[in-house]
Every structure is written in structure tokens, then in C-alpha cells.
């Protein structure tokens, strides 16, 4: 990694850890993530890949909590990098349906949400890839107003995501 500041060009880049917060679907998500700061001009840079990791973790939380809202649906679709027509095709519905759901004109179809949540968990939370998302929709995990995420806590690995904080257990995986 190049250690010269993009802004001032000086050789004064320090590795730091910052707390970043973002609001999605009425929940404030916070995570610590690695970044760099220029000791000369103080510019802080977070690598795009770190932001993506953060968004993926948020998507996993929303999927597990079965947040079935226009914003939640759009957020998951965007993090999955799926275009509206592609998702409509996968769901076997006209693309207008996706427009209506994301615009809040229609309530998001629970089956469509389940498919999207399942794709999200399968892709970014391998441990629970076989989670029964329809069942999660019927007994969603409670999601706090403020959520702290730990990006380095095992990643996709064995210790990654726990349901430990919730009174409910993970729904059986069939
Ligand atoms: Zn600088």
C-alpha cells in the first residue's frame, strides 16, 4: 500500500481505526474500521472495500431481522448489486412490482423479501446460508435502534454472527 497522501502528497500516512456510523431503515449502525489519516493535512481515508464490508454486515442484520420495508428491500438489493430487472426476473414478477415495493406504493411481498434475505445471508453470512427465511419473517429477531457491528470478529468464519443476544434461538435449518 502506498503511504503517500493523495491530497497533499506528503509521506505522513498513519494507520488508524475509526468508528463509523450510518443510518439504515431507522437503525443506527456503528462499526470500527481501519482507515488512514495524513498527519500533515489530516485527511482521513476509508478504503471502499471497508465501506462495502460494513454495508454487507448491515444487510445481514436487516435480513436476519426480516426488516420488510421499502428501504430495507432496496438496501439489500443494492448491496447484492442486483439490478431491478434482474431481481424481478428471479422473482418471476414484472419489474414494476419491484418499483412499487421500493417506492412504498405496495407493501413488500413477504416471499420476495424472503428470497432477497436468503440471497443476502447466503452470500454474506455463509454460516446461516440455509436459514429458513420464511420462518425468520414470521419470528424476526429484534433489531435495536442502535447497533454496533464488529467487522473483524471472525468475518465470514466460524465465530462470525451470533444470535446470542436475543432470547430466541436461530430457527432450525430444516
Ligand atoms: Zn495529506
XYZ file of N, CA and C and ligand atoms in Angstrom:
523
model
N 0.834 -1.200 0.000
C 0.000 0.000 0.000
C 0.869 1.251 0.000
N 0.521 2.191 -0.832
C 1.284 3.428 -0.949
C 1.045 4.291 0.286
N 2.108 4.844 0.788
C 1.988 5.611 2.033
C 2.146 7.111 1.805
N 1.775 7.559 0.646
C 1.834 8.990 0.358
C 0.411 9.534 0.311
N 0.197 10.697 0.904
C -1.137 11.270 0.954
C -1.613 11.670 -0.443
N -2.847 11.261 -0.763
C -3.395 11.592 -2.079
C -3.644 13.092 -2.215
N -3.895 13.730 -1.071
C -4.257 15.135 -1.143
C -3.039 16.054 -1.133
N -2.174 15.865 -0.136
C -1.046 16.802 -0.026
C 0.261 16.197 -0.524
N 0.235 14.909 -0.823
C 1.421 14.287 -1.414
C 2.541 13.990 -0.436
N 2.292 14.254 0.845
C 3.370 14.025 1.808
C 3.374 12.590 2.318
N 4.508 12.240 2.830
C 4.738 10.872 3.281
C 4.426 10.798 4.770
N 3.155 11.009 5.111
C 2.801 11.133 6.526
C 1.529 10.365 6.863
N 1.336 9.251 6.204
C 0.105 8.480 6.384
C 0.219 7.550 7.591
N -0.782 7.627 8.458
C -0.826 6.750 9.632
C -2.017 5.812 9.514
N -1.835 4.589 9.979
C -2.964 3.670 10.057
C -3.738 3.964 11.325
N -5.023 4.129 11.194
C -5.862 4.394 12.358
C -7.092 3.497 12.307
N -7.867 3.542 13.377
C -9.145 2.853 13.398
C -10.199 3.900 13.713
N -11.228 3.957 12.909
C -12.279 4.942 13.176
C -13.603 4.241 13.444
N -14.440 4.930 14.168
C -15.808 4.485 14.368
C -16.657 5.140 13.303
N -17.323 4.326 12.524
C -18.195 4.900 11.508
C -19.626 4.490 11.816
N -20.536 5.421 11.603
C -21.948 5.133 11.837
C -22.747 5.484 10.604
N -23.792 4.715 10.395
C -24.673 5.039 9.299
C -26.089 4.624 9.668
N -27.024 5.347 9.129
C -28.419 5.100 9.467
C -29.087 4.387 8.297
N -29.659 3.220 8.579
C -30.370 2.478 7.546
C -31.674 1.974 8.136
N -32.767 2.266 7.474
C -34.080 1.790 7.906
C -34.379 2.163 9.355
N -33.988 3.336 9.768
C -34.295 3.794 11.113
C -33.403 3.230 12.200
N -32.381 2.462 11.818
C -31.437 1.915 12.784
C -30.073 2.550 12.546
N -29.404 2.879 13.635
C -28.070 3.446 13.515
C -27.027 2.353 13.706
N -26.281 2.070 12.678
C -25.265 1.021 12.736
C -23.892 1.662 12.911
N -23.117 1.100 13.834
C -21.769 1.613 14.082
C -20.774 0.466 14.006
N -19.629 0.737 13.429
C -18.576 -0.268 13.389
C -17.230 0.433 13.402
N -16.246 -0.252 13.984
C -14.877 0.241 13.890
C -14.278 -0.297 12.609
N -13.589 0.542 11.907
C -12.946 0.054 10.695
C -11.605 0.727 10.479
N -10.695 -0.016 9.859
C -9.380 0.547 9.595
C -9.465 1.679 8.576
N -8.641 2.671 8.763
C -8.586 3.799 7.847
C -7.170 4.366 7.912
N -6.932 5.398 7.176
C -5.636 6.072 7.260
C -5.874 7.558 7.471
N -4.930 8.180 8.162
C -5.012 9.621 8.318
C -3.654 10.226 7.978
N -3.728 11.348 7.279
C -2.499 12.063 6.939
C -2.156 12.979 8.111
N -0.958 12.813 8.677
C -0.558 13.634 9.811
C -0.327 15.079 9.386
N -0.106 15.305 8.114
C 0.140 16.666 7.625
C -1.164 17.421 7.383
N -2.023 16.873 6.516
C -3.240 17.624 6.162
C -4.479 17.050 6.853
N -4.334 15.986 7.604
C -5.391 15.381 8.412
C -6.491 14.692 7.610
N -6.258 14.503 6.333
C -7.286 13.820 5.548
C -7.416 12.363 5.996
N -8.648 11.959 6.234
C -8.928 10.578 6.622
C -9.494 9.837 5.413
N -8.942 8.685 5.145
C -9.408 7.892 4.008
C -9.828 6.508 4.488
N -11.047 6.136 4.130
C -11.526 4.778 4.389
C -11.572 4.078 3.041
N -10.969 2.919 2.975
C -10.976 2.195 1.707
C -12.401 1.766 1.349
N -12.699 1.840 0.068
C -14.042 1.480 -0.405
C -14.415 0.058 0.034
N -13.426 -0.809 0.091
C -13.698 -2.199 0.461
C -14.219 -2.295 1.901
N -13.705 -1.413 2.778
C -14.181 -1.402 4.167
C -15.628 -0.948 4.242
N -15.960 0.048 3.439
C -17.338 0.537 3.414
C -18.257 -0.580 2.930
N -17.798 -1.314 1.930
C -18.593 -2.439 1.419
C -18.806 -3.498 2.485
N -17.765 -3.805 3.226
C -17.894 -4.811 4.298
C -18.941 -4.363 5.301
N -18.887 -3.090 5.641
C -19.839 -2.526 6.590
C -21.263 -2.679 6.041
N -21.455 -2.320 4.801
C -22.792 -2.411 4.196
C -23.289 -3.855 4.141
N -22.366 -4.768 3.872
C -22.762 -6.181 3.822
C -23.206 -6.671 5.199
N -22.481 -6.219 6.225
C -22.865 -6.622 7.580
C -24.210 -6.052 7.967
N -24.448 -4.829 7.555
C -25.753 -4.208 7.831
C -26.844 -4.996 7.111
N -26.570 -5.346 5.869
C -27.555 -6.112 5.087
C -27.876 -7.434 5.773
N -26.845 -8.081 6.319
C -27.063 -9.354 7.016
C -27.971 -9.143 8.232
N -27.705 -8.070 8.976
C -28.547 -7.780 10.147
C -29.995 -7.511 9.736
N -30.165 -6.752 8.694
C -31.525 -6.443 8.231
C -32.220 -7.713 7.760
N -31.472 -8.567 7.078
C -32.052 -9.814 6.583
C -32.466 -10.716 7.739
N -31.615 -10.790 8.765
C -31.931 -11.638 9.911
C -33.122 -11.103 10.692
N -33.260 -9.792 10.685
C -34.372 -9.187 11.415
C -35.620 -9.104 10.542
N -35.480 -9.567 9.308
C -36.604 -9.530 8.380
C -37.248 -8.150 8.337
N -36.404 -7.146 8.164
C -36.907 -5.783 8.043
C -37.575 -5.652 6.677
N -38.890 -5.743 6.704
C -39.622 -5.770 5.430
C -40.200 -4.387 5.141
N -39.352 -3.536 4.591
C -39.783 -2.184 4.256
C -39.239 -1.843 2.879
N -39.761 -0.772 2.328
C -39.287 -0.324 1.017
C -37.780 -0.074 1.055
N -37.336 0.634 2.099
C -35.908 0.964 2.215
C -35.054 -0.282 2.421
N -35.558 -1.177 3.257
C -34.815 -2.396 3.529
C -34.661 -3.237 2.277
N -35.734 -3.333 1.523
C -35.708 -4.108 0.285
C -34.673 -3.518 -0.678
N -34.740 -2.200 -0.829
C -33.804 -1.546 -1.761
C -32.376 -1.698 -1.281
N -32.174 -1.586 0.037
C -30.813 -1.687 0.571
C -30.223 -3.067 0.276
N -30.978 -4.108 0.544
C -30.468 -5.457 0.299
C -30.180 -5.663 -1.194
N -31.101 -5.214 -2.016
C -30.898 -5.392 -3.462
C -29.628 -4.675 -3.915
N -29.434 -3.448 -3.388
C -28.276 -2.662 -3.798
C -26.978 -3.309 -3.317
N -26.974 -3.773 -2.063
C -25.761 -4.402 -1.539
C -25.445 -5.686 -2.306
N -26.483 -6.372 -2.751
C -26.290 -7.582 -3.555
C -25.867 -7.242 -4.988
N -25.880 -5.947 -5.305
C -25.527 -5.474 -6.641
C -26.406 -6.107 -7.707
N -27.695 -6.189 -7.395
C -28.658 -6.715 -8.360
C -29.455 -5.547 -8.928
N -29.600 -5.529 -10.233
C -30.436 -4.505 -10.859
C -31.903 -4.895 -10.679
N -32.777 -3.908 -10.742
C -34.213 -4.187 -10.562
C -34.732 -5.226 -11.568
N -34.387 -5.101 -12.848
C -34.910 -6.099 -13.800
C -34.421 -7.521 -13.498
N -33.161 -7.634 -13.067
C -32.603 -8.945 -12.766
C -33.322 -9.590 -11.591
N -33.609 -8.787 -10.590
C -34.314 -9.318 -9.419
C -35.750 -9.686 -9.785
N -36.392 -8.834 -10.572
C -37.763 -9.113 -11.000
C -37.828 -10.441 -11.745
N -36.826 -10.665 -12.573
C -36.783 -11.904 -13.339
C -36.623 -13.102 -12.404
N -35.742 -12.943 -11.434
C -35.508 -14.024 -10.476
C -36.786 -14.352 -9.697
N -37.523 -13.310 -9.365
C -38.750 -13.483 -8.581
C -39.950 -13.835 -9.457
N -39.732 -13.747 -10.771
C -40.792 -14.031 -11.718
C -41.973 -13.063 -11.547
N -41.641 -11.800 -11.428
C -42.680 -10.765 -11.356
C -42.304 -9.651 -12.338
N -43.283 -8.873 -12.774
C -42.952 -7.728 -13.620
C -42.070 -6.737 -12.864
N -41.202 -6.063 -13.574
C -40.255 -5.167 -12.914
C -40.979 -4.031 -12.181
N -42.183 -3.728 -12.622
C -42.974 -2.684 -11.959
C -43.224 -3.041 -10.483
N -43.364 -4.319 -10.205
C -43.587 -4.728 -8.815
C -42.429 -4.242 -7.935
N -41.213 -4.444 -8.433
C -40.032 -4.034 -7.677
C -40.045 -2.518 -7.483
N -40.440 -1.802 -8.532
C -40.558 -0.342 -8.422
C -41.545 0.029 -7.319
N -42.701 -0.617 -7.349
C -43.748 -0.284 -6.383
C -43.306 -0.591 -4.951
N -42.665 -1.753 -4.776
C -42.190 -2.123 -3.429
C -41.186 -1.095 -2.924
N -40.240 -0.745 -3.783
C -39.167 0.154 -3.338
C -39.651 1.592 -3.183
N -40.735 1.920 -3.840
C -41.292 3.270 -3.711
C -42.286 3.331 -2.560
N -42.568 2.191 -1.963
C -43.522 2.169 -0.868
C -44.969 2.248 -1.313
N -45.207 2.062 -2.604
C -46.584 2.102 -3.095
C -47.334 0.835 -2.713
N -46.602 -0.252 -2.708
C -47.157 -1.522 -2.252
C -46.314 -2.012 -1.088
N -46.938 -2.718 -0.127
C -46.104 -3.383 0.881
C -45.233 -4.435 0.199
N -44.004 -4.573 0.670
C -43.114 -5.555 0.048
C -43.683 -6.956 0.249
N -43.750 -7.696 -0.812
C -44.257 -9.060 -0.755
C -43.348 -9.905 0.145
N -43.927 -10.610 1.113
C -43.062 -11.363 2.044
C -42.227 -12.431 1.348
N -42.765 -13.017 0.297
C -41.974 -14.051 -0.396
C -40.792 -13.428 -1.130
N -41.039 -12.264 -1.688
C -39.942 -11.562 -2.372
C -38.864 -11.174 -1.357
N -39.329 -10.701 -0.185
C -38.388 -10.319 0.868
C -37.599 -11.531 1.337
N -38.279 -12.656 1.447
C -37.605 -13.875 1.914
C -36.523 -14.300 0.931
N -36.818 -14.182 -0.340
C -35.818 -14.554 -1.345
C -34.611 -13.621 -1.256
N -34.898 -12.351 -1.127
C -33.821 -11.362 -1.056
C -32.979 -11.561 0.212
N -33.658 -11.818 1.320
C -32.952 -12.062 2.583
C -32.107 -13.325 2.478
N -32.660 -14.335 1.843
C -31.942 -15.593 1.681
C -30.686 -15.406 0.827
N -30.823 -14.644 -0.230
C -29.659 -14.353 -1.075
C -28.596 -13.604 -0.279
N -29.049 -12.681 0.542
C -28.127 -11.871 1.342
C -27.361 -12.746 2.335
N -28.088 -13.605 3.038
C -27.443 -14.454 4.037
C -26.545 -15.491 3.370
N -26.992 -15.995 2.253
C -26.186 -16.981 1.544
C -24.878 -16.380 1.056
N -24.946 -15.138 0.647
C -23.760 -14.530 0.075
C -22.821 -13.944 1.120
N -23.372 -13.346 2.150
C -22.522 -12.597 3.086
C -22.476 -13.191 4.481
N -23.137 -14.278 4.694
C -23.181 -14.865 6.024
C -23.263 -16.376 5.891
N -22.236 -16.930 5.265
C -22.218 -18.334 4.882
C -22.698 -19.287 5.958
N -22.437 -18.941 7.197
C -22.784 -19.818 8.302
C -24.265 -20.158 8.344
N -25.078 -19.175 7.944
C -26.511 -19.392 8.041
C -27.167 -19.454 6.672
N -26.391 -19.947 5.715
C -26.878 -19.917 4.340
C -28.189 -20.672 4.178
N -28.383 -21.687 5.005
C -29.582 -22.487 4.815
C -30.715 -22.049 5.734
N -30.526 -20.894 6.352
C -31.573 -20.367 7.225
C -32.921 -20.331 6.516
N -33.924 -20.699 7.240
C -35.271 -20.671 6.671
C -35.824 -19.253 6.790
N -35.675 -18.506 5.707
C -36.010 -17.086 5.779
C -37.495 -16.843 5.926
N -38.295 -17.736 5.418
C -39.730 -17.555 5.594
C -40.076 -17.641 7.070
N -39.379 -18.534 7.750
C -39.630 -18.665 9.172
C -39.122 -17.430 9.922
N -38.003 -16.903 9.477
C -37.481 -15.687 10.114
C -38.478 -14.550 9.981
N -39.154 -14.491 8.853
C -40.145 -13.443 8.661
C -41.274 -13.560 9.677
N -41.588 -14.770 10.047
C -42.689 -14.953 10.992
C -42.254 -14.722 12.431
N -40.961 -14.911 12.708
C -40.474 -14.616 14.065
C -39.141 -13.884 13.973
N -39.220 -12.631 13.560
C -37.995 -11.877 13.335
C -37.194 -11.657 14.603
N -35.895 -11.589 14.415
C -35.009 -11.209 15.508
C -35.210 -9.723 15.760
N -35.236 -9.360 17.027
C -35.426 -7.946 17.358
C -34.154 -7.168 17.040
N -34.309 -6.062 16.353
C -33.164 -5.251 15.987
C -33.213 -3.935 16.748
N -32.159 -3.655 17.504
C -32.135 -2.444 18.325
C -32.095 -1.193 17.468
N -32.415 -0.088 18.093
C -32.352 1.188 17.379
C -30.907 1.528 17.035
N -29.988 1.151 17.932
C -28.568 1.387 17.676
C -27.857 0.055 17.690
N -27.069 -0.187 16.689
C -26.423 -1.488 16.551
C -24.938 -1.291 16.333
N -24.127 -1.950 17.155
C -22.680 -1.905 16.924
C -22.258 -3.209 16.259
N -21.549 -3.071 15.146
C -21.094 -4.241 14.413
C -19.587 -4.392 14.594
N -19.108 -5.621 14.529
C -17.684 -5.881 14.675
C -17.162 -6.519 13.409
N -16.550 -5.703 12.586
C -16.157 -6.173 11.265
C -15.074 -7.227 11.314
N -14.250 -7.193 12.347
C -13.122 -8.122 12.377
C -13.390 -9.346 13.229
N -14.574 -9.463 13.711
C -14.893 -10.560 14.616
C -15.208 -11.836 13.846
N -14.167 -12.373 13.227
C -14.341 -13.665 12.583
C -14.798 -13.587 11.140
N -15.171 -12.425 10.697
C -15.558 -12.288 9.300
C -16.627 -13.271 8.912
N -16.392 -13.987 7.830
C -17.367 -14.980 7.365
C -17.205 -16.282 8.149
N -16.265 -16.283 9.068
C -15.838 -17.539 9.665
C -16.728 -18.057 10.766
N -16.186 -19.004 11.474
C -16.966 -19.767 12.431
C -17.586 -18.900 13.531
N -16.817 -17.925 14.022
C -17.313 -17.175 15.165
C -18.116 -15.949 14.775
N -18.300 -15.758 13.493
C -18.905 -14.537 12.981
C -20.141 -14.058 13.691
N -21.288 -14.484 13.253
C -22.506 -13.905 13.765
C -23.176 -14.809 14.760
N -23.550 -14.209 15.852
C -24.188 -14.938 16.925
C -25.577 -14.421 17.135
N -26.406 -15.298 17.516
C -27.735 -14.870 17.899
C -27.818 -14.745 19.417
N -26.661 -14.794 20.041
C -26.586 -14.888 21.485
C -27.312 -13.801 22.260
N -27.402 -12.624 21.675
C -28.008 -11.519 22.403
C -29.520 -11.602 22.445
N -30.070 -12.436 21.626
C -31.516 -12.481 21.544
C -32.045 -13.657 22.343
N -33.226 -13.499 22.896
C -33.802 -14.615 23.639
C -34.152 -15.793 22.718
N -34.409 -15.511 21.463
C -34.793 -16.574 20.544
C -33.563 -17.281 19.981
N -33.732 -18.517 19.695
C -32.680 -19.258 19.022
C -32.863 -19.105 17.520
N -31.792 -19.432 16.821
C -31.894 -19.441 15.359
C -32.939 -20.465 14.972
N -33.799 -20.125 14.057
C -34.746 -21.146 13.600
C -33.980 -22.346 13.048
N -34.491 -23.501 13.323
C -33.826 -24.716 12.866
C -33.675 -24.660 11.359
N -32.555 -25.194 10.890
C -32.312 -25.171 9.459
C -32.841 -26.451 8.825
N -34.084 -26.653 8.996
C -34.852 -27.756 8.415
C -34.484 -29.120 8.995
Zn -2.035 14.915 3.397
